[in-house]
Amino acid sequence: MTRLSAAILANAPAGVAVPNYDRSQITPGIVHLGIGAFHRAHMAVYVDDLLRDNPDWAIIGASLRRPDTKEALEPQDGLYTVAVRDASGTHPRIIGSILKVLDANTERQELLELMASPQIRIVSLTVTEKGYCHDPATGELDQRHPDIVHDLANPTAPRSAPGILVEALARRKAAGIAPFAVMSCDNLPCNGATVKRIVQKYASMMSADLGQYVSTLAFPGTMVDRIVPSTTDADRATLAGFTGMEDAWPIMTEPFTQWVIEDHFPQGRPPFEKAGAQLVEDVEPFERMKLRMLNGSHSTMAYLGYLAGYEYISDVMGDADFVKLIHGLMTEEAMPTLDMPGVDLAAYRDQLLERFRNPALKHRTWQIAMDGSQKLPQRLLGTIRDRLKSGQPFDRLGLGVAAWMRYVVGIDEKGENIDVRDPLAMRMMAIAADAGDDAEALYEGLVGLAEVFGSDLPGSQAFGETVATHLDELFEVGVKEAVKEVVEEGTAS
Ligand code: CS2
């Protein structure tokens, strides 16, 4: 079978869309850190839509951790397939907006030089929550993070995202080149302001002057949304059968896509709005809506669903009690905390439920369950804090938090091990081992993780009563029964 590459673009298989521009005419304007599946299904597609009329905005990607994306895309001249899937079928499109991928570990100086060059006017990031080396509860730089400690000692050979950004900005400043805008596309609350705070702190630890310089730069916030499950070998095989072409790393995704961007790009930007993005003054309400409605539901379904034996989100949606739980979580508990004039939240909720149901999207509960310690604060705990403030109940959200606590114990209802992936996994496992069978002790141990629960929630009686009671139920009656009980109580009240 022929491997996807620039040579076959002119004779692409029927039914496969190809770039509508000449790839030899495009030049880079964006460096993207963290060139994973999400970026390739989202921003790279928007840019692909725009390159014909804006050829100086192509992307050079960098992987900060593993060389696998570079290894997959290099023999394909940076090309890959995005396959949009739903009940109507599979719709493949070849994306050409990524010119090249650099491996930050082996090509660090090349990456820094590129980021310091005047043609790069935007540096965007999807490095996941943990890639910012911050404390998720406070949003501050974690100064004891091993990568930060390393980078402060070796500033010209950084390995963390903040370290790489600051070194590149310092080189531009020294050379008198205008700074790039830093655009985070991660699911962090107030991602622009949060990343600015982290990067500015790191820069100020390098020198007061650099800290002051970073304080003047543009960090536009964004709300990004597209569901992108990890690609499996089965996906590769299915797609190859469909296109008759081998692609080492195609991306499977849903038809829906949304991008809301704060319009703050002093060195210019591609006309993202022409590709469907919304440019706004303040992105924060959109981020909060998405984190609390979509991601809050996702995480709740991931922990409860995994424990109940559901492999995919679409399986969870086949269980009527789970659907009622998620519907109630959004309607009764999340929506009242959102202030979104002009947005029909009930319609947004219904659209989310429809997206979760997509039978063609194999989105693993285990994938979403990853890195819960970094995700819980903005997905569930912020909503709970608002509910606590107004004295309102939060039973469904509380069950979601309890399910996370039950999950990180690392043993499922059948006594089998769970592969818990989380930067705090070792600490959580030690807490679980100390607690043994005692659900109350487990609650007390986990709620003491200040990076997750801050300093307020451990002392909240209402929080403790709701979450510890649900945790106990999860052990006593099992997940499906616990969900049923919450749903029935919700209907009665
Ligand atoms: C998911 C998100 O893996 C996860 O934690 O909740 O990646 C989710 O699919 C995206 O935010 C959708 O835009």
Short mmCIF file of C-alpha atoms and ligand atoms in Angstrom, two decimals:
data_model
loop_
_atom_site.label_atom_id
_atom_site.label_comp_id
_atom_site.label_asym_id
_atom_site.label_seq_id
_atom_site.Cartn_x
_atom_site.Cartn_y
_atom_site.Cartn_z
CA MET A 1 0.00 0.00 0.00
CA THR A 2 1.29 3.50 -0.82
CA ARG A 3 2.31 5.68 2.09
CA LEU A 4 0.77 9.13 2.31
CA SER A 5 3.26 11.80 1.14
CA ALA A 6 3.42 14.98 -0.94
CA ALA A 7 4.04 12.87 -4.05
CA ILE A 8 0.56 11.37 -4.01
CA LEU A 9 -1.41 14.54 -3.35
CA ALA A 10 -2.04 15.13 -7.03
CA ASN A 11 -3.64 11.69 -7.34
CA ALA A 12 -5.38 11.38 -4.00
CA PRO A 13 -7.97 8.63 -3.77
CA ALA A 14 -11.55 9.59 -4.61
CA GLY A 15 -13.50 10.81 -1.58
CA VAL A 16 -10.40 12.12 0.19
CA ALA A 17 -10.18 15.94 0.38
CA VAL A 18 -6.73 17.50 -0.14
CA PRO A 19 -5.20 20.95 0.56
CA ASN A 20 -6.50 23.64 -1.82
CA TYR A 21 -3.13 25.45 -1.94
CA ASP A 22 0.36 24.82 -3.25
CA ARG A 23 2.42 23.54 -0.32
CA SER A 24 5.67 24.72 -1.91
CA GLN A 25 4.43 28.32 -1.54
CA ILE A 26 3.63 28.32 2.18
CA THR A 27 5.97 29.57 4.91
CA PRO A 28 5.80 29.26 8.70
CA GLY A 29 4.26 31.93 10.93
CA ILE A 30 3.30 29.75 13.89
CA VAL A 31 5.25 27.41 16.14
CA HIS A 32 3.07 24.97 17.99
CA LEU A 33 4.35 23.27 21.15
CA GLY A 34 2.73 19.89 21.85
CA ILE A 35 1.82 18.63 18.41
CA GLY A 36 -0.55 15.88 19.58
CA ALA A 37 -3.84 14.60 18.20
CA PHE A 38 -5.86 17.51 19.57
CA HIS A 39 -3.91 20.23 17.77
CA ARG A 40 -3.90 18.24 14.56
CA ALA A 41 -7.70 17.85 14.68
CA HIS A 42 -8.36 21.44 15.67
CA MET A 43 -6.08 24.45 15.07
CA ALA A 44 -4.14 22.81 12.23
CA VAL A 45 -7.45 22.32 10.38
CA TYR A 46 -8.46 25.99 10.81
CA VAL A 47 -5.04 27.03 9.49
CA ASP A 48 -5.36 24.56 6.61
CA ASP A 49 -8.59 26.32 5.63
CA LEU A 50 -6.78 29.68 5.48
CA LEU A 51 -3.43 28.97 3.84
CA ARG A 52 -4.54 29.48 0.25
CA ASP A 53 -5.14 33.18 0.90
CA ASN A 54 -2.68 33.57 3.79
CA PRO A 55 0.35 31.49 2.82
CA ASP A 56 2.71 32.91 5.47
CA TRP A 57 0.90 31.30 8.42
CA ALA A 58 1.88 27.64 8.17
CA ILE A 59 2.79 25.73 11.31
CA ILE A 60 5.98 24.13 12.55
CA GLY A 61 5.19 21.74 15.38
CA ALA A 62 7.33 20.58 18.26
CA SER A 63 6.98 17.55 20.49
CA LEU A 64 8.25 18.19 23.99
CA ARG A 65 8.19 14.63 25.28
CA ARG A 66 8.28 11.90 22.65
CA PRO A 67 9.62 11.71 19.09
CA ASP A 68 6.72 9.55 17.83
CA THR A 69 4.76 12.29 16.03
CA LYS A 70 7.88 13.43 14.20
CA GLU A 71 8.70 9.84 13.27
CA ALA A 72 5.21 9.30 11.91
CA LEU A 73 4.89 12.56 9.98
CA GLU A 74 8.38 13.06 8.59
CA PRO A 75 8.16 10.32 5.94
CA GLN A 76 4.75 11.80 5.04
CA ASP A 77 6.11 15.34 4.47
CA GLY A 78 4.08 16.49 7.47
CA LEU A 79 0.81 15.33 5.87
CA TYR A 80 -1.82 13.33 7.76
CA THR A 81 -5.49 12.48 7.50
CA VAL A 82 -8.27 13.86 9.68
CA ALA A 83 -11.23 11.49 9.53
CA VAL A 84 -14.50 13.03 10.70
CA ARG A 85 -16.82 10.32 11.92
CA ASP A 86 -20.42 9.99 12.91
CA ALA A 87 -23.38 7.74 12.20
CA SER A 88 -23.37 8.93 8.57
CA GLY A 89 -19.88 7.53 7.95
CA THR A 90 -16.22 8.51 7.72
CA HIS A 91 -15.12 11.69 5.92
CA PRO A 92 -11.33 11.84 5.37
CA ARG A 93 -9.37 14.97 4.59
CA ILE A 94 -5.61 15.37 4.20
CA ILE A 95 -4.21 18.30 6.17
CA GLY A 96 -1.14 20.15 4.85
CA SER A 97 -0.69 23.03 7.30
CA ILE A 98 2.11 21.42 9.33
CA LEU A 99 5.35 21.91 7.45
CA LYS A 100 7.60 20.07 9.83
CA VAL A 101 7.80 18.59 13.31
CA LEU A 102 10.78 19.13 15.60
CA ASP A 103 11.66 16.90 18.53
CA ALA A 104 12.45 19.34 21.34
CA ASN A 105 14.69 16.83 23.07
CA THR A 106 17.07 16.33 20.15
CA GLU A 107 16.49 19.55 18.18
CA ARG A 108 16.25 22.00 21.06
CA GLN A 109 18.54 24.69 19.63
CA GLU A 110 16.88 24.53 16.21
CA LEU A 111 13.51 24.98 17.90
CA LEU A 112 14.70 27.94 19.99
CA GLU A 113 16.31 29.62 16.98
CA LEU A 114 13.13 29.20 14.97
CA MET A 115 11.02 30.62 17.82
CA ALA A 116 13.41 33.57 18.00
CA SER A 117 13.12 34.33 14.28
CA PRO A 118 10.97 37.26 13.06
CA GLN A 119 8.78 35.12 10.77
CA ILE A 120 7.23 33.42 13.84
CA ARG A 121 4.53 35.69 15.17
CA ILE A 122 2.45 33.25 17.21
CA VAL A 123 3.53 30.42 19.51
CA SER A 124 0.58 28.25 20.40
CA LEU A 125 0.46 25.37 22.86
CA THR A 126 -1.37 22.17 23.67
CA VAL A 127 0.89 20.62 26.27
CA THR A 128 -2.01 19.35 28.49
CA GLU A 129 -2.74 20.62 31.97
CA LYS A 130 0.37 19.14 33.53
CA GLY A 131 2.67 20.64 30.87
CA TYR A 132 2.47 24.08 32.48
CA CYS A 133 4.29 22.92 35.65
CA HIS A 134 1.82 24.73 37.85
CA ASP A 135 -0.26 24.09 40.92
CA PRO A 136 -3.74 23.33 39.52
CA ALA A 137 -5.55 24.61 42.64
CA THR A 138 -3.91 28.05 42.62
CA GLY A 139 -2.78 28.42 39.00
CA GLU A 140 0.72 29.46 40.17
CA LEU A 141 4.05 28.17 38.84
CA ASP A 142 5.23 25.13 40.82
CA GLN A 143 8.74 26.30 41.63
CA ARG A 144 9.73 22.86 42.92
CA HIS A 145 8.70 21.08 39.71
CA PRO A 146 11.75 19.07 38.55
CA ASP A 147 11.59 20.54 35.02
CA ILE A 148 11.41 24.09 36.36
CA VAL A 149 14.33 23.45 38.72
CA HIS A 150 16.26 22.04 35.75
CA ASP A 151 15.40 24.94 33.44
CA LEU A 152 16.26 27.67 35.93
CA ALA A 153 19.68 26.06 36.30
CA ASN A 154 20.06 25.52 32.50
CA PRO A 155 18.07 28.36 30.92
CA THR A 156 19.54 28.00 27.43
CA ALA A 157 18.66 24.29 27.24
CA PRO A 158 15.13 24.28 28.68
CA ARG A 159 12.78 21.28 28.60
CA SER A 160 9.56 22.70 30.11
CA ALA A 161 7.04 24.78 28.16
CA PRO A 162 7.57 27.87 30.38
CA GLY A 163 11.36 27.46 30.07
CA ILE A 164 11.21 27.17 26.27
CA LEU A 165 8.90 30.17 25.91
CA VAL A 166 11.03 32.40 28.13
CA GLU A 167 14.33 31.44 26.49
CA ALA A 168 12.89 32.16 23.02
CA LEU A 169 11.41 35.48 24.19
CA ALA A 170 14.72 36.44 25.85
CA ARG A 171 16.55 35.78 22.57
CA ARG A 172 14.08 37.95 20.66
CA LYS A 173 14.38 40.71 23.21
CA ALA A 174 18.19 40.62 23.01
CA ALA A 175 18.06 40.74 19.20
CA GLY A 176 15.50 43.54 19.12
CA ILE A 177 12.85 41.34 17.44
CA ALA A 178 9.23 41.99 18.36
CA PRO A 179 7.78 39.30 20.66
CA PHE A 180 5.37 36.60 19.48
CA ALA A 181 1.91 36.21 20.99
CA VAL A 182 1.59 33.15 23.24
CA MET A 183 -1.70 31.32 22.66
CA SER A 184 -2.57 28.44 24.97
CA CYS A 185 -5.11 25.99 23.53
CA ASP A 186 -5.34 23.88 26.66
CA ASN A 187 -8.33 23.27 28.90
CA LEU A 188 -7.15 25.51 31.72
CA PRO A 189 -9.38 28.07 33.35
CA CYS A 190 -8.52 31.55 32.00
CA ASN A 191 -5.80 29.87 29.97
CA GLY A 192 -4.34 33.15 28.64
CA ALA A 193 -4.05 34.84 32.04
CA THR A 194 -2.98 31.62 33.75
CA VAL A 195 -0.18 30.91 31.31
CA LYS A 196 0.92 34.53 31.44
CA ARG A 197 1.12 34.36 35.25
CA ILE A 198 3.18 31.14 35.09
CA VAL A 199 5.55 32.36 32.36
CA GLN A 200 5.95 35.77 33.94
CA LYS A 201 6.85 34.20 37.30
CA TYR A 202 9.42 31.96 35.64
CA ALA A 203 10.87 34.94 33.71
CA SER A 204 11.08 37.05 36.86
CA MET A 205 13.08 34.28 38.52
CA MET A 206 15.55 34.61 35.64
CA SER A 207 15.74 38.38 36.05
CA ALA A 208 13.50 41.25 37.13
CA ASP A 209 13.99 42.82 33.73
CA LEU A 210 12.77 39.72 31.87
CA GLY A 211 9.81 39.42 34.23
CA GLN A 212 8.87 43.02 33.52
CA TYR A 213 9.21 42.41 29.76
CA VAL A 214 6.90 39.36 29.86
CA SER A 215 4.32 41.37 31.80
CA THR A 216 3.86 43.57 28.72
CA LEU A 217 3.28 40.70 26.23
CA ALA A 218 0.12 39.28 24.63
CA PHE A 219 -1.25 35.96 25.89
CA PRO A 220 -4.66 35.73 24.17
CA GLY A 221 -7.03 33.31 25.90
CA THR A 222 -8.91 30.68 23.92
CA MET A 223 -11.72 28.19 24.33
CA VAL A 224 -11.04 25.12 22.25
CA ASP A 225 -13.44 22.29 21.64
CA ARG A 226 -13.35 19.14 19.58
CA ILE A 227 -13.53 15.58 20.87
CA VAL A 228 -10.47 13.67 19.69
CA PRO A 229 -10.01 10.08 20.90
CA SER A 230 -6.50 8.57 20.72
CA THR A 231 -5.88 6.84 17.41
CA THR A 232 -5.72 3.05 17.61
CA ASP A 233 -4.23 0.46 15.25
CA ALA A 234 -7.79 -0.56 14.40
CA ASP A 235 -8.46 3.06 13.31
CA ARG A 236 -5.34 3.01 11.12
CA ALA A 237 -6.48 -0.21 9.48
CA THR A 238 -10.06 0.98 8.96
CA LEU A 239 -8.91 4.20 7.38
CA ALA A 240 -6.36 2.47 5.17
CA GLY A 241 -9.14 0.17 3.95
CA PHE A 242 -11.20 3.24 3.17
CA THR A 243 -8.57 5.39 1.42
CA GLY A 244 -6.25 2.66 0.10
CA MET A 245 -3.36 4.66 1.56
CA GLU A 246 -1.13 4.09 4.55
CA ASP A 247 -1.04 6.89 7.12
CA ALA A 248 1.10 6.21 10.21
CA TRP A 249 -0.90 8.62 12.37
CA PRO A 250 -4.33 9.65 11.18
CA ILE A 251 -6.67 11.47 13.56
CA MET A 252 -10.26 10.43 14.25
CA THR A 253 -12.66 13.11 15.37
CA GLU A 254 -16.26 14.35 15.44
CA PRO A 255 -17.96 16.81 13.05
CA PHE A 256 -18.31 19.46 15.79
CA THR A 257 -15.56 22.00 16.28
CA GLN A 258 -15.47 25.31 18.17
CA TRP A 259 -12.78 27.88 18.80
CA VAL A 260 -13.29 31.14 20.69
CA ILE A 261 -10.26 33.43 20.72
CA GLU A 262 -9.41 36.70 22.45
CA ASP A 263 -8.35 39.07 19.71
CA HIS A 264 -4.98 40.17 21.02
CA PHE A 265 -2.19 39.54 18.51
CA PRO A 266 0.17 42.55 18.22
CA GLN A 267 2.19 40.89 15.40
CA GLY A 268 -0.91 39.94 13.45
CA ARG A 269 -2.77 36.68 13.02
CA PRO A 270 -4.42 34.63 10.31
CA PRO A 271 -8.07 35.63 9.79
CA PHE A 272 -9.24 32.75 12.00
CA GLU A 273 -12.82 34.03 11.80
CA LYS A 274 -12.89 33.14 8.09
CA ALA A 275 -12.40 29.51 9.12
CA GLY A 276 -15.24 29.67 11.65
CA ALA A 277 -13.52 30.82 14.86
CA GLN A 278 -15.23 33.41 17.09
CA LEU A 279 -13.01 36.38 17.96
CA VAL A 280 -14.13 37.98 21.24
CA GLU A 281 -13.01 40.53 23.85
CA ASP A 282 -13.28 38.15 26.79
CA VAL A 283 -13.11 34.41 26.41
CA GLU A 284 -13.50 33.50 30.07
CA PRO A 285 -17.29 32.92 30.13
CA PHE A 286 -16.94 30.54 27.16
CA GLU A 287 -14.12 28.64 28.85
CA ARG A 288 -16.06 28.31 32.07
CA MET A 289 -19.13 27.08 30.20
CA LYS A 290 -17.15 24.45 28.34
CA LEU A 291 -15.10 23.28 31.32
CA ARG A 292 -18.11 22.96 33.59
CA MET A 293 -20.58 21.49 31.08
CA LEU A 294 -18.51 19.39 28.67
CA ASN A 295 -15.40 18.53 30.65
CA GLY A 296 -17.19 18.26 34.00
CA SER A 297 -19.59 15.75 32.45
CA HIS A 298 -16.73 13.97 30.71
CA SER A 299 -14.72 13.46 33.89
CA THR A 300 -17.79 12.33 35.84
CA MET A 301 -18.65 9.82 33.10
CA ALA A 302 -15.03 8.71 32.86
CA TYR A 303 -14.60 7.69 36.53
CA LEU A 304 -18.08 6.30 37.08
CA GLY A 305 -18.22 4.75 33.61
CA TYR A 306 -14.83 3.08 33.83
CA LEU A 307 -15.71 1.60 37.23
CA ALA A 308 -19.06 0.39 35.88
CA GLY A 309 -17.26 -1.47 33.09
CA TYR A 310 -18.01 0.94 30.22
CA GLU A 311 -15.09 1.23 27.84
CA TYR A 312 -16.32 4.16 25.72
CA ILE A 313 -18.31 7.33 26.40
CA SER A 314 -20.90 6.14 23.88
CA ASP A 315 -21.36 2.99 26.05
CA VAL A 316 -21.93 5.19 29.12
CA MET A 317 -24.60 7.03 27.11
CA GLY A 318 -26.37 3.72 26.54
CA ASP A 319 -27.17 3.55 30.28
CA ALA A 320 -30.33 5.55 31.03
CA ASP A 321 -29.35 6.24 34.66
CA PHE A 322 -26.01 7.72 33.61
CA VAL A 323 -27.73 9.92 31.04
CA LYS A 324 -30.11 11.21 33.72
CA LEU A 325 -27.16 11.86 36.01
CA ILE A 326 -25.28 13.89 33.41
CA HIS A 327 -28.40 15.73 32.28
CA GLY A 328 -29.07 16.63 35.92
CA LEU A 329 -25.46 17.58 36.59
CA MET A 330 -25.54 20.08 33.75
CA THR A 331 -29.10 21.39 34.22
CA GLU A 332 -29.43 21.53 38.00
CA GLU A 333 -25.86 22.07 39.14
CA ALA A 334 -23.63 23.57 36.42
CA MET A 335 -26.00 25.79 34.40
CA PRO A 336 -27.10 27.93 37.39
CA THR A 337 -23.43 28.87 37.95
CA LEU A 338 -23.01 30.21 34.40
CA ASP A 339 -23.79 33.69 33.21
CA MET A 340 -23.93 33.58 29.41
CA PRO A 341 -26.20 36.24 27.93
CA GLY A 342 -27.14 35.34 24.39
CA VAL A 343 -26.20 31.65 24.72
CA ASP A 344 -28.94 29.05 24.95
CA LEU A 345 -27.46 26.79 27.62
CA ALA A 346 -30.19 24.16 27.32
CA ALA A 347 -29.47 23.85 23.60
CA TYR A 348 -25.74 23.68 24.35
CA ARG A 349 -26.42 20.87 26.85
CA ASP A 350 -28.56 18.92 24.38
CA GLN A 351 -25.91 19.26 21.71
CA LEU A 352 -23.30 17.93 24.18
CA LEU A 353 -25.45 14.90 24.98
CA GLU A 354 -25.75 14.24 21.25
CA ARG A 355 -21.98 14.52 20.81
CA PHE A 356 -21.37 12.13 23.70
CA ARG A 357 -23.70 9.65 22.00
CA ASN A 358 -21.74 9.64 18.69
CA PRO A 359 -21.49 5.88 18.07
CA ALA A 360 -18.62 6.21 15.60
CA LEU A 361 -16.33 7.94 18.10
CA LYS A 362 -14.45 5.43 20.23
CA HIS A 363 -13.60 7.72 23.12
CA ARG A 364 -12.22 5.70 26.03
CA THR A 365 -13.34 6.48 29.57
CA TRP A 366 -9.79 5.53 30.58
CA GLN A 367 -8.34 8.23 28.30
CA ILE A 368 -10.46 10.97 29.90
CA ALA A 369 -9.75 9.59 33.40
CA MET A 370 -6.05 10.39 32.98
CA ASP A 371 -4.50 13.25 34.99
CA GLY A 372 -7.58 13.78 37.15
CA SER A 373 -5.60 15.69 39.77
CA GLN A 374 -4.90 18.34 37.14
CA LYS A 375 -8.44 18.40 35.77
CA LEU A 376 -10.77 18.23 38.77
CA PRO A 377 -10.27 21.82 40.01
CA GLN A 378 -11.57 23.51 36.85
CA ARG A 379 -14.05 20.82 35.81
CA LEU A 380 -15.87 20.00 39.06
CA LEU A 381 -14.47 21.83 42.07
CA GLY A 382 -14.99 25.39 40.80
CA THR A 383 -18.67 24.61 40.17
CA ILE A 384 -18.94 23.04 43.63
CA ARG A 385 -17.37 26.14 45.24
CA ASP A 386 -20.01 28.30 43.56
CA ARG A 387 -22.77 25.96 44.75
CA LEU A 388 -21.36 26.02 48.28
CA LYS A 389 -21.28 29.82 48.26
CA SER A 390 -24.94 30.02 47.42
CA GLY A 391 -25.89 27.17 49.78
CA GLN A 392 -27.09 24.95 46.93
CA PRO A 393 -26.75 21.14 46.77
CA PHE A 394 -24.22 19.47 44.48
CA ASP A 395 -24.99 15.80 44.78
CA ARG A 396 -24.15 14.81 41.22
CA LEU A 397 -20.90 16.78 41.14
CA GLY A 398 -20.09 15.33 44.55
CA LEU A 399 -20.63 11.84 43.17
CA GLY A 400 -18.21 12.69 40.33
CA VAL A 401 -15.53 13.75 42.83
CA ALA A 402 -16.16 10.63 44.93
CA ALA A 403 -15.84 8.48 41.79
CA TRP A 404 -12.42 10.03 41.14
CA MET A 405 -11.42 9.12 44.72
CA ARG A 406 -12.72 5.59 44.20
CA TYR A 407 -10.88 5.31 40.85
CA VAL A 408 -7.45 6.45 42.06
CA VAL A 409 -7.39 3.61 44.59
CA GLY A 410 -6.32 1.64 41.52
CA ILE A 411 -8.52 -1.45 41.94
CA ASP A 412 -11.87 -1.84 40.19
CA GLU A 413 -15.07 -3.50 41.37
CA LYS A 414 -13.92 -6.88 40.11
CA GLY A 415 -10.67 -6.60 42.05
CA GLU A 416 -8.62 -5.89 38.93
CA ASN A 417 -5.88 -3.27 38.76
CA ILE A 418 -6.61 0.08 37.13
CA ASP A 419 -3.76 1.71 35.22
CA VAL A 420 -4.03 5.10 36.95
CA ARG A 421 -2.05 7.72 35.01
CA ASP A 422 -1.57 10.89 36.97
CA PRO A 423 1.38 13.02 38.09
CA LEU A 424 0.22 12.43 41.69
CA ALA A 425 -0.38 8.68 41.23
CA MET A 426 2.34 7.59 43.66
CA ARG A 427 1.10 9.84 46.44
CA MET A 428 -2.49 8.81 45.86
CA MET A 429 -1.58 5.15 45.95
CA ALA A 430 0.21 5.64 49.26
CA ILE A 431 -2.86 7.40 50.68
CA ALA A 432 -5.08 4.53 49.48
CA ALA A 433 -2.75 1.93 51.00
CA ASP A 434 -2.80 3.72 54.36
CA ALA A 435 -6.59 3.99 54.32
CA GLY A 436 -7.15 0.31 53.55
CA ASP A 437 -10.91 -0.44 53.71
CA ASP A 438 -11.76 2.75 55.54
CA ALA A 439 -13.63 5.08 53.13
CA GLU A 440 -13.59 7.95 55.63
CA ALA A 441 -9.79 7.70 55.95
CA LEU A 442 -9.47 7.57 52.17
CA TYR A 443 -11.57 10.73 51.88
CA GLU A 444 -9.52 12.52 54.53
CA GLY A 445 -6.25 11.51 52.90
CA LEU A 446 -7.20 12.56 49.37
CA VAL A 447 -8.95 15.80 50.30
CA GLY A 448 -5.67 16.80 51.94
CA LEU A 449 -4.01 17.07 48.50
CA ALA A 450 -3.75 20.85 48.46
CA GLU A 451 -2.86 20.98 44.72
CA VAL A 452 -6.31 19.58 44.00
CA PHE A 453 -8.62 20.72 46.80
CA GLY A 454 -6.89 23.93 47.88
CA SER A 455 -6.99 25.06 51.46
CA ASP A 456 -10.76 25.67 51.67
CA LEU A 457 -12.47 22.41 50.68
CA PRO A 458 -10.84 20.13 53.29
CA GLY A 459 -12.43 22.27 56.01
CA SER A 460 -15.88 22.45 54.41
CA GLN A 461 -18.40 20.35 56.29
CA ALA A 462 -20.91 20.38 53.43
CA PHE A 463 -18.25 19.24 50.96
CA GLY A 464 -17.12 16.46 53.30
CA GLU A 465 -20.64 15.26 53.98
CA THR A 466 -21.58 15.03 50.31
CA VAL A 467 -18.37 13.58 48.90
CA ALA A 468 -17.49 11.21 51.76
CA THR A 469 -21.06 9.85 51.83
CA HIS A 470 -20.94 9.13 48.11
CA LEU A 471 -17.52 7.55 48.39
CA ASP A 472 -18.82 5.25 51.08
CA GLU A 473 -21.83 4.35 48.88
CA LEU A 474 -19.57 3.59 45.93
CA PHE A 475 -17.76 0.99 48.06
CA GLU A 476 -20.91 -0.32 49.76
CA VAL A 477 -23.42 -0.65 46.94
CA GLY A 478 -21.25 -0.32 43.83
CA VAL A 479 -21.21 2.28 41.07
CA LYS A 480 -24.37 1.47 39.14
CA GLU A 481 -26.48 1.41 42.30
CA ALA A 482 -24.92 4.64 43.58
CA VAL A 483 -25.74 6.37 40.29
CA LYS A 484 -29.30 5.06 40.43
CA GLU A 485 -29.75 6.38 43.97
CA VAL A 486 -28.55 9.87 43.09
CA VAL A 487 -30.74 9.95 40.00
CA GLU A 488 -33.80 8.81 41.95
CA GLU A 489 -33.21 11.36 44.69
CA GLY A 490 -32.78 14.05 42.02
CA THR A 491 -36.14 13.14 40.48
CA ALA A 492 -37.86 13.15 43.89
CA SER A 493 -36.54 16.58 44.96
C1 CS2 B 1 -11.55 15.29 27.64
C2 CS2 B 1 -11.17 16.44 26.69
O1 CS2 B 1 -9.65 13.90 27.75
C3 CS2 B 1 -10.35 14.71 28.36
O2 CS2 B 1 -10.12 15.03 29.51
O3 CS2 B 1 -12.50 15.75 28.54
O4 CS2 B 1 -10.01 16.23 26.03
C4 CS2 B 1 -12.32 16.75 25.72
O5 CS2 B 1 -12.55 15.70 24.82
C5 CS2 B 1 -12.03 18.02 24.95
O6 CS2 B 1 -11.81 19.06 25.87
C6 CS2 B 1 -13.17 18.35 24.01
O7 CS2 B 1 -12.99 19.61 23.48
#
